[in-house]
mmCIF file of C-alpha atoms in Angstrom:
data_model
loop_
_atom_site.group_PDB
_atom_site.id
_atom_site.type_symbol
_atom_site.label_atom_id
_atom_site.label_comp_id
_atom_site.label_asym_id
_atom_site.label_seq_id
_atom_site.Cartn_x
_atom_site.Cartn_y
_atom_site.Cartn_z
ATOM 1 C CA MET A 1 34.688 244.271 55.617
ATOM 2 C CA PRO A 2 36.573 242.096 58.232
ATOM 3 C CA CYS A 3 34.351 239.938 60.443
ATOM 4 C CA GLN A 4 33.705 241.359 63.987
ATOM 5 C CA TRP A 5 33.538 238.200 66.011
ATOM 6 C CA LEU A 6 36.885 236.668 65.038
ATOM 7 C CA PRO A 7 39.029 239.268 67.059
ATOM 8 C CA GLY A 8 37.205 237.987 70.116
ATOM 9 C CA LEU A 9 38.688 234.483 70.032
ATOM 10 C CA ARG A 10 40.846 233.502 72.989
ATOM 11 C CA ALA A 11 42.679 230.573 74.203
ATOM 12 C CA GLN A 12 40.964 228.780 77.115
ATOM 13 C CA GLY A 13 43.546 226.575 78.671
ATOM 14 C CA GLY A 14 46.747 228.555 78.022
ATOM 15 C CA GLY A 15 50.300 227.221 78.540
ATOM 16 C CA HIS A 16 51.057 226.199 74.973
ATOM 17 C CA ALA A 17 54.139 227.739 73.405
ATOM 18 C CA ALA A 18 53.835 228.674 69.753
ATOM 19 C CA ALA A 19 55.383 226.275 67.160
ATOM 20 C CA ALA A 20 55.160 228.414 64.026
ATOM 21 C CA SER A 21 58.093 230.597 62.829
ATOM 22 C CA SER A 22 58.477 233.993 64.308
ATOM 23 C CA ALA A 23 57.777 235.674 61.014
ATOM 24 C CA THR A 24 54.422 233.754 60.817
ATOM 25 C CA LEU A 25 53.607 234.583 64.371
ATOM 26 C CA ALA A 26 54.508 238.466 63.874
ATOM 27 C CA LEU A 27 52.251 238.601 60.739
ATOM 28 C CA ALA A 28 49.432 236.824 62.506
ATOM 29 C CA ARG A 29 49.579 239.115 65.556
ATOM 30 C CA GLN A 30 49.732 242.186 63.145
ATOM 31 C CA THR A 31 46.671 240.917 61.445
ATOM 32 C CA LEU A 32 44.496 239.227 64.060
ATOM 33 C CA GLY A 33 46.023 240.389 67.487
ATOM 34 C CA ASP A 34 47.121 238.316 70.389
ATOM 35 C CA GLY A 35 43.840 236.701 71.291
ATOM 36 C CA PRO A 36 43.108 234.910 67.964
ATOM 37 C CA THR A 37 46.717 233.959 67.658
ATOM 38 C CA GLY A 38 46.685 232.383 71.108
ATOM 39 C CA TRP A 39 43.394 230.591 70.104
ATOM 40 C CA ALA A 40 45.053 229.334 66.912
ATOM 41 C CA VAL A 41 47.991 227.916 69.008
ATOM 42 C CA GLU A 42 45.768 226.072 71.360
ATOM 43 C CA THR A 43 43.445 224.870 68.627
ATOM 44 C CA ALA A 44 46.407 223.470 66.680
ATOM 45 C CA VAL A 45 47.498 221.296 69.653
ATOM 46 C CA TRP A 46 44.046 219.681 69.740
ATOM 47 C CA MET A 47 43.950 219.332 65.971
ATOM 48 C CA THR A 48 47.345 217.684 65.877
ATOM 49 C CA GLN A 49 46.296 215.178 68.396
ATOM 50 C CA GLN A 50 43.017 214.414 66.348
ATOM 51 C CA VAL A 51 45.058 213.909 63.157
ATOM 52 C CA ILE A 52 47.489 211.599 64.845
ATOM 53 C CA GLU A 53 44.862 209.599 66.563
ATOM 54 C CA GLN A 54 43.008 209.016 63.298
ATOM 55 C CA VAL A 55 46.030 208.659 61.092
ATOM 56 C CA PRO A 56 48.691 207.092 63.330
ATOM 57 C CA ALA A 57 51.227 207.190 60.458
ATOM 58 C CA TYR A 58 51.618 210.946 61.243
ATOM 59 C CA GLY A 59 52.901 210.326 64.736
ATOM 60 C CA GLY A 60 55.851 208.259 66.207
ATOM 61 C CA GLY A 61 57.349 210.380 68.863
ATOM 62 C CA ARG A 62 57.905 213.937 69.923
ATOM 63 C CA THR A 63 59.686 215.241 66.872
ATOM 64 C CA PRO A 64 56.918 214.032 64.297
ATOM 65 C CA PHE A 65 54.279 215.587 66.732
ATOM 66 C CA GLU A 66 55.975 218.891 66.957
ATOM 67 C CA THR A 67 56.633 218.990 63.231
ATOM 68 C CA LEU A 68 53.046 218.321 62.476
ATOM 69 C CA ARG A 69 51.884 220.903 65.146
ATOM 70 C CA ARG A 70 54.072 223.556 63.500
ATOM 71 C CA SER A 71 52.397 222.739 60.227
ATOM 72 C CA VAL A 72 49.038 222.768 61.552
ATOM 73 C CA GLU A 73 49.383 225.862 63.609
ATOM 74 C CA SER A 74 50.775 227.844 60.717
ATOM 75 C CA SER A 75 47.790 226.628 58.557
ATOM 76 C CA VAL A 76 45.292 227.672 61.235
ATOM 77 C CA LEU A 77 46.814 231.118 61.496
ATOM 78 C CA ALA A 78 46.784 231.423 57.645
ATOM 79 C CA ALA A 79 43.101 230.286 57.556
ATOM 80 C CA LEU A 80 42.008 232.769 60.253
ATOM 81 C CA SER A 81 43.750 235.650 58.422
ATOM 82 C CA GLY A 82 42.100 234.670 55.181
ATOM 83 C CA LEU A 83 38.706 234.603 57.011
ATOM 84 C CA PHE A 84 39.341 237.910 58.895
ATOM 85 C CA LEU A 85 40.181 239.651 55.623
ATOM 86 C CA ASP A 86 37.588 237.795 53.496
ATOM 87 C CA ALA A 87 40.350 236.778 51.174
ATOM 88 C CA ARG A 88 39.814 234.314 48.342
ATOM 89 C CA PRO A 89 41.761 231.058 48.713
ATOM 90 C CA SER A 90 44.998 230.761 46.693
ATOM 91 C CA PRO A 91 47.965 228.483 46.780
ATOM 92 C CA GLU A 92 50.047 231.148 48.135
ATOM 93 C CA LEU A 93 48.031 231.149 51.331
ATOM 94 C CA VAL A 94 49.462 227.688 52.251
ATOM 95 C CA PRO A 95 52.261 228.549 54.744
ATOM 96 C CA VAL A 96 55.837 227.476 54.292
ATOM 97 C CA GLU A 97 55.727 225.560 57.523
ATOM 98 C CA ALA A 98 52.992 223.325 56.037
ATOM 99 C CA VAL A 99 55.154 222.650 53.028
ATOM 100 C CA GLU A 100 58.109 221.826 55.176
ATOM 101 C CA GLY A 101 56.030 219.472 57.292
ATOM 102 C CA ASN A 102 54.810 217.809 54.126
ATOM 103 C CA ALA A 103 58.412 217.127 53.210
ATOM 104 C CA ASP A 104 58.991 215.441 56.495
ATOM 105 C CA LEU A 105 56.116 213.056 55.742
ATOM 106 C CA VAL A 106 57.666 212.268 52.450
ATOM 107 C CA HIS A 107 61.017 211.469 54.132
ATOM 108 C CA ARG A 108 59.218 209.204 56.630
ATOM 109 C CA GLY A 109 57.501 207.320 53.879
ATOM 110 C CA VAL A 110 53.888 208.362 54.868
ATOM 111 C CA PRO A 111 51.757 207.697 51.659
ATOM 112 C CA LEU A 112 50.160 210.534 49.940
ATOM 113 C CA ASP A 113 46.533 209.320 50.469
ATOM 114 C CA LEU A 114 47.241 209.378 54.292
ATOM 115 C CA VAL A 115 48.737 212.901 53.997
ATOM 116 C CA LEU A 116 45.674 214.137 52.329
ATOM 117 C CA ARG A 117 43.400 212.358 54.730
ATOM 118 C CA GLY A 118 45.266 214.248 57.520
ATOM 119 C CA VAL A 119 44.656 217.499 55.752
ATOM 120 C CA ARG A 120 40.928 216.848 55.482
ATOM 121 C CA ILE A 121 40.668 215.841 59.160
ATOM 122 C CA GLY A 122 42.511 218.929 60.201
ATOM 123 C CA HIS A 123 40.156 221.238 58.247
ATOM 124 C CA ALA A 124 37.083 219.329 59.531
ATOM 125 C CA CYS A 125 38.453 220.015 63.085
ATOM 126 C CA LEU A 126 38.999 223.655 62.407
ATOM 127 C CA HIS A 127 35.510 223.939 60.979
ATOM 128 C CA GLN A 128 34.037 222.474 64.066
ATOM 129 C CA ARG A 129 35.843 224.836 66.466
ATOM 130 C CA LEU A 130 34.951 227.897 64.344
ATOM 131 C CA MET A 131 31.351 226.846 64.279
ATOM 132 C CA ASP A 132 31.379 226.393 68.026
ATOM 133 C CA ALA A 133 32.646 230.071 68.260
ATOM 134 C CA ILE A 134 30.130 231.363 65.749
ATOM 135 C CA ASP A 135 27.193 229.610 67.700
ATOM 136 C CA ALA A 136 28.016 231.998 70.574
ATOM 137 C CA GLU A 137 27.211 235.019 68.391
ATOM 138 C CA PRO A 138 23.729 236.605 67.907
ATOM 139 C CA GLU A 139 21.445 234.916 65.278
ATOM 140 C CA PRO A 140 21.936 237.398 62.420
ATOM 141 C CA VAL A 141 25.683 237.105 62.786
ATOM 142 C CA ARG A 142 25.423 233.301 63.317
ATOM 143 C CA VAL A 143 23.492 232.769 60.173
ATOM 144 C CA THR A 144 25.572 234.993 57.870
ATOM 145 C CA GLU A 145 28.937 233.888 59.206
ATOM 146 C CA SER A 146 28.150 230.149 59.359
ATOM 147 C CA HIS A 147 27.603 230.216 55.595
ATOM 148 C CA ARG A 148 30.455 232.584 54.690
ATOM 149 C CA VAL A 149 32.975 230.825 56.969
ATOM 150 C CA SER A 150 31.918 227.246 55.747
ATOM 151 C CA GLU A 151 32.234 228.235 52.129
ATOM 152 C CA LEU A 152 35.691 229.956 52.536
ATOM 153 C CA LEU A 153 37.109 227.394 54.759
ATOM 154 C CA PHE A 154 36.239 224.428 52.546
ATOM 155 C CA SER A 155 37.515 226.356 49.478
ATOM 156 C CA TYR A 156 40.675 226.874 51.457
ATOM 157 C CA ALA A 157 40.757 223.127 52.296
ATOM 158 C CA ASP A 158 40.637 222.276 48.491
ATOM 159 C CA VAL A 159 43.486 224.673 47.757
ATOM 160 C CA HIS A 160 45.460 223.301 50.651
ATOM 161 C CA ALA A 161 45.050 219.748 49.708
ATOM 162 C CA SER A 162 45.932 220.429 46.072
ATOM 163 C CA ARG A 163 49.019 222.387 47.029
ATOM 164 C CA MET A 164 50.143 219.605 49.430
ATOM 165 C CA ALA A 165 49.613 216.996 46.876
ATOM 166 C CA GLU A 166 51.716 218.886 44.381
ATOM 167 C CA GLU A 167 54.477 219.682 46.888
ATOM 168 C CA TYR A 168 54.399 216.015 48.068
ATOM 169 C CA ILE A 169 54.879 214.599 44.545
ATOM 170 C CA ALA A 170 57.691 217.119 43.762
ATOM 171 C CA GLU A 171 59.456 216.340 47.010
ATOM 172 C CA ARG A 172 58.891 212.650 46.864
ATOM 173 C CA ASN A 173 60.634 212.768 43.325
ATOM 174 C CA ARG A 174 63.541 214.881 44.580
ATOM 175 C CA TRP A 175 64.030 212.629 47.692
ATOM 176 C CA GLN A 176 63.875 209.439 45.742
ATOM 177 C CA ALA A 177 66.370 210.824 43.223
ATOM 178 C CA SER A 178 68.806 211.725 45.980
ATOM 179 C CA THR A 179 68.354 208.737 48.083
ATOM 180 C CA GLU A 180 68.237 206.415 45.127
ATOM 181 C CA ALA A 181 71.584 207.626 43.774
ATOM 182 C CA ALA A 182 73.142 207.208 47.213
ATOM 183 C CA ARG A 183 71.804 203.726 47.556
ATOM 184 C CA TYR A 184 72.748 202.716 44.155
ATOM 185 C CA ARG A 185 76.408 203.732 44.734
ATOM 186 C CA ILE A 186 76.468 201.550 47.768
ATOM 187 C CA VAL A 187 74.932 198.652 46.032
ATOM 188 C CA ASP A 188 77.307 199.121 43.118
ATOM 189 C CA ASP A 189 80.191 199.005 45.556
ATOM 190 C CA ILE A 190 79.151 195.848 47.175
ATOM 191 C CA VAL A 191 78.221 194.152 43.898
ATOM 192 C CA ALA A 192 81.534 195.070 42.450
ATOM 193 C CA GLY A 193 83.394 193.615 45.507
ATOM 194 C CA ARG A 194 84.712 196.935 46.724
ATOM 195 C CA ARG A 195 85.311 197.546 50.479
ATOM 196 C CA ILE A 196 82.603 199.513 52.195
ATOM 197 C CA ASP A 197 81.955 200.812 55.710
ATOM 198 C CA GLN A 198 79.108 198.524 56.826
ATOM 199 C CA LYS A 199 77.507 200.837 59.303
ATOM 200 C CA THR A 200 77.380 203.706 56.825
ATOM 201 C CA ALA A 201 76.011 201.320 54.094
ATOM 202 C CA GLN A 202 73.286 200.101 56.286
ATOM 203 C CA ARG A 203 72.309 203.702 57.338
ATOM 204 C CA THR A 204 72.098 204.814 53.697
ATOM 205 C CA LEU A 205 70.358 201.569 52.479
ATOM 206 C CA GLY A 206 67.971 201.418 55.422
ATOM 207 C CA TYR A 207 68.674 197.630 55.350
ATOM 208 C CA GLU A 208 70.483 195.318 57.562
ATOM 209 C CA LEU A 209 73.433 193.510 56.035
ATOM 210 C CA ALA A 210 74.522 191.203 58.753
ATOM 211 C CA ARG A 211 71.976 188.542 58.072
ATOM 212 C CA HIS A 212 70.849 185.998 55.367
ATOM 213 C CA HIS A 213 69.786 187.629 52.090
ATOM 214 C CA VAL A 214 67.750 186.477 49.107
ATOM 215 C CA ALA A 215 68.371 188.691 46.013
ATOM 216 C CA PHE A 216 65.948 188.836 43.165
ATOM 217 C CA VAL A 217 65.406 190.906 39.919
ATOM 218 C CA VAL A 218 62.026 192.032 38.709
ATOM 219 C CA VAL A 219 61.846 192.801 34.952
ATOM 220 C CA ALA A 220 58.993 194.396 33.062
ATOM 221 C CA ASP A 221 58.161 193.328 29.504
ATOM 222 C CA GLU A 222 57.235 196.870 28.578
ATOM 223 C CA LEU A 223 59.801 199.772 29.083
ATOM 224 C CA ASP A 224 57.139 202.221 30.179
ATOM 225 C CA THR A 225 55.963 200.033 33.014
ATOM 226 C CA PRO A 226 55.788 202.318 36.151
ATOM 227 C CA ALA A 227 58.740 201.799 38.556
ATOM 228 C CA GLU A 228 56.203 201.768 41.392
ATOM 229 C CA MET A 229 54.559 198.641 39.927
ATOM 230 C CA LEU A 230 57.993 196.827 39.947
ATOM 231 C CA ARG A 231 58.666 197.995 43.550
ATOM 232 C CA ARG A 232 55.186 196.929 44.721
ATOM 233 C CA PHE A 233 55.603 193.397 43.290
ATOM 234 C CA ALA A 234 59.076 193.295 44.908
ATOM 235 C CA GLY A 235 57.444 193.837 48.221
ATOM 236 C CA GLU A 236 55.014 191.110 47.392
ATOM 237 C CA VAL A 237 57.797 188.719 46.591
ATOM 238 C CA ALA A 238 59.567 189.553 49.829
ATOM 239 C CA ARG A 239 56.462 188.784 51.877
ATOM 240 C CA ALA A 240 55.854 185.569 50.024
ATOM 241 C CA MET A 241 59.407 184.532 51.015
ATOM 242 C CA ASP A 242 58.771 185.442 54.666
ATOM 243 C CA GLY A 243 61.398 188.108 54.226
ATOM 244 C CA GLN A 244 62.267 190.665 56.842
ATOM 245 C CA GLY A 245 61.948 193.972 54.863
ATOM 246 C CA VAL A 246 62.886 194.679 51.446
ATOM 247 C CA LEU A 247 65.511 196.856 49.562
ATOM 248 C CA THR A 248 64.947 197.951 46.026
ATOM 249 C CA VAL A 249 67.201 199.835 43.602
ATOM 250 C CA GLN A 250 66.100 200.859 40.095
ATOM 251 C CA ALA A 251 68.647 199.371 37.898
ATOM 252 C CA GLY A 252 67.257 200.369 34.557
ATOM 253 C CA PRO A 253 63.963 201.576 32.922
ATOM 254 C CA SER A 254 62.315 198.186 33.249
ATOM 255 C CA ASP A 255 64.079 196.288 35.910
ATOM 256 C CA VAL A 256 64.553 196.634 39.716
ATOM 257 C CA TRP A 257 67.071 194.880 41.877
ATOM 258 C CA ALA A 258 65.774 193.742 45.207
ATOM 259 C CA TRP A 259 66.942 192.004 48.460
ATOM 260 C CA THR A 260 65.129 190.665 51.380
ATOM 261 C CA GLY A 261 66.457 189.400 54.695
ATOM 262 C CA ARG A 262 65.827 186.025 56.160
ATOM 263 C CA LEU A 263 66.152 184.596 59.702
ATOM 264 C CA SER A 264 67.834 181.413 58.394
ATOM 265 C CA GLY A 265 69.885 180.152 55.609
ATOM 266 C CA SER A 266 67.161 177.802 54.399
ATOM 267 C CA ALA A 267 65.739 178.439 50.871
ATOM 268 C CA PRO A 268 62.191 180.061 50.910
ATOM 269 C CA GLU A 269 59.388 177.634 50.416
ATOM 270 C CA ALA A 270 56.535 179.948 49.529
ATOM 271 C CA GLY A 271 55.524 180.160 45.894
ATOM 272 C CA VAL A 272 55.413 183.329 44.022
ATOM 273 C CA GLU A 273 52.802 184.106 41.410
ATOM 274 C CA VAL A 274 54.328 186.283 38.634
ATOM 275 C CA PRO A 275 51.713 188.527 37.035
ATOM 276 C CA VAL A 276 51.600 188.985 33.276
ATOM 277 C CA GLY A 277 53.939 191.711 32.156
ATOM 278 C CA LEU A 278 56.560 190.964 34.763
ATOM 279 C CA ARG A 279 59.309 188.355 35.242
ATOM 280 C CA LEU A 280 61.221 187.326 38.252
ATOM 281 C CA ALA A 281 64.754 185.881 38.710
ATOM 282 C CA VAL A 282 65.781 184.730 42.226
ATOM 283 C CA GLY A 283 69.228 184.161 43.615
ATOM 284 C CA PRO A 284 70.339 181.725 46.418
ATOM 285 C CA VAL A 285 70.227 182.465 50.060
ATOM 286 C CA ALA A 286 73.646 183.787 51.379
ATOM 287 C CA TYR A 287 74.890 185.520 54.510
ATOM 288 C CA GLY A 288 76.381 188.934 55.176
ATOM 289 C CA VAL A 289 77.910 191.555 52.862
ATOM 290 C CA ALA A 290 79.529 188.803 50.722
ATOM 291 C CA GLY A 291 76.091 187.009 50.650
ATOM 292 C CA PHE A 292 74.370 190.168 49.560
ATOM 293 C CA ARG A 293 76.651 190.086 46.571
ATOM 294 C CA ARG A 294 76.605 186.335 45.919
ATOM 295 C CA SER A 295 72.865 186.220 45.847
ATOM 296 C CA HIS A 296 72.636 189.141 43.579
ATOM 297 C CA VAL A 297 75.090 187.567 41.202
ATOM 298 C CA GLY A 298 72.976 184.466 41.218
ATOM 299 C CA ALA A 299 69.794 186.362 40.515
ATOM 300 C CA ARG A 300 71.463 188.124 37.561
ATOM 301 C CA GLU A 301 72.549 184.757 36.252
ATOM 302 C CA ALA A 302 69.089 183.411 36.584
ATOM 303 C CA GLN A 303 67.663 186.533 34.821
ATOM 304 C CA GLY A 304 69.737 185.446 31.758
ATOM 305 C CA PHE A 305 67.696 182.282 31.573
ATOM 306 C CA LEU A 306 64.205 183.795 31.882
ATOM 307 C CA GLY A 307 63.518 183.551 28.115
ATOM 308 C CA GLU A 308 59.838 182.874 27.745
ATOM 309 C CA THR A 309 59.268 181.829 31.322
ATOM 310 C CA ARG A 310 58.167 184.282 34.098
ATOM 311 C CA LEU A 311 60.093 182.699 36.931
ATOM 312 C CA CYS A 312 63.594 181.394 37.197
ATOM 313 C CA ARG A 313 65.437 180.396 40.382
ATOM 314 C CA HIS A 314 69.209 180.167 40.503
ATOM 315 C CA ALA A 315 68.918 176.616 41.953
ATOM 316 C CA ASP A 316 67.374 175.542 38.672
ATOM 317 C CA ILE A 317 70.267 176.748 36.486
ATOM 318 C CA ARG A 318 73.268 176.756 38.657
ATOM 319 C CA VAL A 319 75.087 174.031 36.928
ATOM 320 C CA ARG A 320 74.471 175.423 33.463
ATOM 321 C CA SER A 321 75.418 178.943 34.639
ATOM 322 C CA LEU A 322 78.813 177.701 35.468
ATOM 323 C CA LEU A 323 79.308 177.081 31.687
ATOM 324 C CA ALA A 324 77.064 179.975 30.434
ATOM 325 C CA SER A 325 80.226 181.859 29.315
ATOM 326 C CA SER A 326 80.756 179.198 26.642
ATOM 327 C CA GLU A 327 77.425 177.747 25.417
ATOM 328 C CA GLU A 328 79.130 176.063 22.394
ATOM 329 C CA ARG A 329 81.729 174.282 24.418
ATOM 330 C CA ALA A 330 79.100 173.225 27.128
ATOM 331 C CA ARG A 331 77.024 171.679 24.165
ATOM 332 C CA TRP A 332 80.101 169.915 22.699
ATOM 333 C CA PHE A 333 80.876 168.523 26.145
ATOM 334 C CA ALA A 334 77.442 167.184 26.669
ATOM 335 C CA GLU A 335 77.257 165.633 23.183
ATOM 336 C CA GLU A 336 80.674 164.071 23.658
ATOM 337 C CA MET A 337 79.641 162.435 26.978
ATOM 338 C CA LEU A 338 76.122 161.373 25.998
ATOM 339 C CA GLY A 339 76.614 160.150 22.479
ATOM 340 C CA GLY A 340 73.373 158.883 20.952
ATOM 341 C CA LEU A 341 71.536 159.793 24.208
ATOM 342 C CA ALA A 342 71.888 163.505 23.473
ATOM 343 C CA GLY A 343 69.114 163.637 20.852
ATOM 344 C CA GLY A 344 66.216 166.145 21.142
ATOM 345 C CA ASP A 345 63.317 163.782 20.762
ATOM 346 C CA ALA A 346 60.895 163.007 23.619
ATOM 347 C CA ARG A 347 62.079 159.419 23.993
ATOM 348 C CA ARG A 348 65.677 160.248 24.458
ATOM 349 C CA ALA A 349 64.694 163.080 26.878
ATOM 350 C CA GLU A 350 62.689 160.502 28.898
ATOM 351 C CA LEU A 351 65.713 158.099 28.938
ATOM 352 C CA ARG A 352 68.002 160.908 30.146
ATOM 353 C CA GLU A 353 65.653 162.053 32.846
ATOM 354 C CA THR A 354 65.366 158.468 34.096
ATOM 355 C CA LEU A 355 69.063 158.103 34.149
ATOM 356 C CA ARG A 356 69.595 161.383 35.951
ATOM 357 C CA VAL A 357 67.131 160.380 38.643
ATOM 358 C CA TYR A 358 68.611 156.888 38.883
ATOM 359 C CA LEU A 359 72.071 158.254 39.440
ATOM 360 C CA ALA A 360 70.838 160.782 42.029
ATOM 361 C CA ALA A 361 69.047 157.972 43.866
ATOM 362 C CA GLY A 362 72.467 156.129 44.226
ATOM 363 C CA ARG A 363 71.595 153.710 41.394
ATOM 364 C CA SER A 364 68.457 152.347 43.215
ATOM 365 C CA PRO A 365 65.794 151.348 40.688
ATOM 366 C CA ARG A 366 63.237 151.298 43.517
ATOM 367 C CA ARG A 367 63.892 154.920 44.742
ATOM 368 C CA ALA A 368 64.111 156.187 41.116
ATOM 369 C CA GLY A 369 60.816 154.554 40.291
ATOM 370 C CA GLU A 370 59.242 156.275 43.303
ATOM 371 C CA VAL A 371 60.453 159.663 42.048
ATOM 372 C CA LEU A 372 59.428 159.024 38.517
ATOM 373 C CA HIS A 373 56.168 157.244 39.444
ATOM 374 C CA VAL A 374 57.003 154.137 37.342
ATOM 375 C CA SER A 375 57.866 150.580 38.292
ATOM 376 C CA ARG A 376 61.461 149.384 39.094
ATOM 377 C CA ASN A 377 61.231 147.145 36.118
ATOM 378 C CA THR A 378 60.493 150.096 33.898
ATOM 379 C CA VAL A 379 63.523 151.982 35.378
ATOM 380 C CA GLY A 380 65.752 148.960 34.652
ATOM 381 C CA TYR A 381 64.592 148.693 31.041
ATOM 382 C CA ARG A 382 65.231 152.457 30.526
ATOM 383 C CA ILE A 383 68.716 152.230 32.035
ATOM 384 C CA LYS A 384 69.660 149.496 29.786
ATOM 385 C CA ARG A 385 68.363 151.302 26.748
ATOM 386 C CA ALA A 386 70.241 154.426 27.826
ATOM 387 C CA GLU A 387 73.524 152.599 28.121
ATOM 388 C CA GLU A 388 72.962 151.239 24.528
ATOM 389 C CA LEU A 389 72.676 154.853 23.397
ATOM 390 C CA LEU A 390 75.664 155.809 25.237
ATOM 391 C CA GLY A 391 77.618 153.092 23.704
ATOM 392 C CA HIS A 392 79.058 151.702 26.833
ATOM 393 C CA PRO A 393 78.137 150.689 30.405
ATOM 394 C CA LEU A 394 77.808 153.335 33.096
ATOM 395 C CA PRO A 395 81.275 154.455 34.313
ATOM 396 C CA ASP A 396 82.424 154.121 37.828
ATOM 397 C CA ASP A 397 83.253 157.901 37.980
ATOM 398 C CA LEU A 398 79.832 159.470 37.256
ATOM 399 C CA LEU A 399 80.801 163.108 37.699
ATOM 400 C CA GLU A 400 81.135 164.016 33.985
ATOM 401 C CA LEU A 401 78.056 162.017 33.010
ATOM 402 C CA ARG A 402 75.880 163.647 35.553
ATOM 403 C CA LEU A 403 77.172 167.010 34.612
ATOM 404 C CA ALA A 404 76.376 166.343 31.006
ATOM 405 C CA LEU A 405 72.861 165.231 31.845
ATOM 406 C CA GLU A 406 72.314 168.470 33.893
ATOM 407 C CA ILE A 407 73.586 170.629 31.147
ATOM 408 C CA VAL A 408 71.189 169.167 28.562
ATOM 409 C CA ARG A 409 68.304 169.123 30.988
ATOM 410 C CA THR A 410 68.723 172.936 31.894
ATOM 411 C CA SER A 411 69.469 173.920 28.397
ATOM 412 C CA ARG A 412 66.417 172.385 27.075
ATOM 413 C CA ARG A 413 64.387 174.120 29.851
ATOM 414 C CA ALA A 414 65.884 177.529 28.819
ATOM 415 C CA ASP A 415 65.224 176.854 25.190
#
C-alpha cells in the first residue's frame, strides 16, 4: 500500500524551474502529484550544491551545475516514485538523465571514484531530507516509515551506484576509443610530416602545439600490461620533467607515445626512476609542430637502443643514431679510424675514454684529468699509449677521430 505521508511533501522556497525532461516530470506528476514533484525539484538544487561543495570536480560553471542538477533531480523523482509505490530497487529505476549526466562526467575526465562518491553524498542528502519529513509524522508512522524508507533508499543507492559504475566504464571505453582514434590520426599526420590545421589539431589533442616539447615513449615488458599503467607513468615522467600537461597516444599493445610541454628549450634536469616492467626512451627538446615531430623521432630512435637498459635519452645516442641505418658500415668506419685502439678489452676502453675526454677538453691534460679524476700525468701517459695503438700521432682534423670514438662508446653502451 502506498505510503500516506509522501503526497504531503511540498517545496518551501519555490522559484526553481525543473531540470528533468518533460517525460520524466509528466510521469512523476502522474505518480506523485505536483506537491512532491516540486519538493523533489527544490531538494535536488540543494543536493547538487552539496555534491559540488564536497566533490569540486563535479562543478566548474553553470553548464556542469545544470547537467548535474538534471541528473540529481531525475534520480530524486525516481526514488520518490519507488518509495511511494514500495517498489523493489532495480537497474531500470535509474533514470536516463542520470546516465546522460554520468557520460558528461566521463567526457570531463572526472574519475570514477569521485563519481561514486558524489552518488553516495547525494543519497545521504536525500535520506536526511526524507527523515526530516518523516520526523513530522505521528510516532507509529515515524517508526515504521523510518525503517522502510531507510532500507529501500539505501538499496536503491547500491543499485544506483552499480548502474552508474557500469555505464561510466562503458562510456569511458567508447569515449576513449573515439577520441583516441581522432587523436592518433592527428599525431600520425604530424609525425609523417603532413600539413595540419594547427587550431583544429590542438582542439582535438587537447594539447598546445606552439611551445617547446619533450617526446618520450613508455614501453612495457609484458604485452598484457594495462594501458592505464603506461599512461599513469607517462604522467609521472611529465611531472618529473616539470612539463606543462601531457599528451598520450596508445601506439600498440605495450607502448604509449607521449609529449609534455616546457616553458623553455632547456633539457629537463630532473631524474626519472623507471619501475621494473617498464622502459623509457626520451627525445630532445624542440619547438612547435616541427619540434613535436622532431622530438618524437628522437624518442623513437632512443627506443631502438633500450636493449637491457630501462632508460635511454636521445642525447646519449644521437651520434650513433645517425649511422644506425648501417651498423656494419659504422663499425667498419670506427675500426679503420681507431686501428689497434678499437679492441674490446677494458684497458683499450679506458684509453679511448681518456682520449675522448682529452679531445673534448681542447687537448688540455689538466681539464681532462679533472673530469676523469686522475692526474694530468696519467692523462699524458694514456694519450701517448693511445697514439701508439692508433699507429700515428693525433691528426690536426679531429672530426673523424672523435666521431669514431663516439660510435664505439655508444655501441658498447647499447650492447
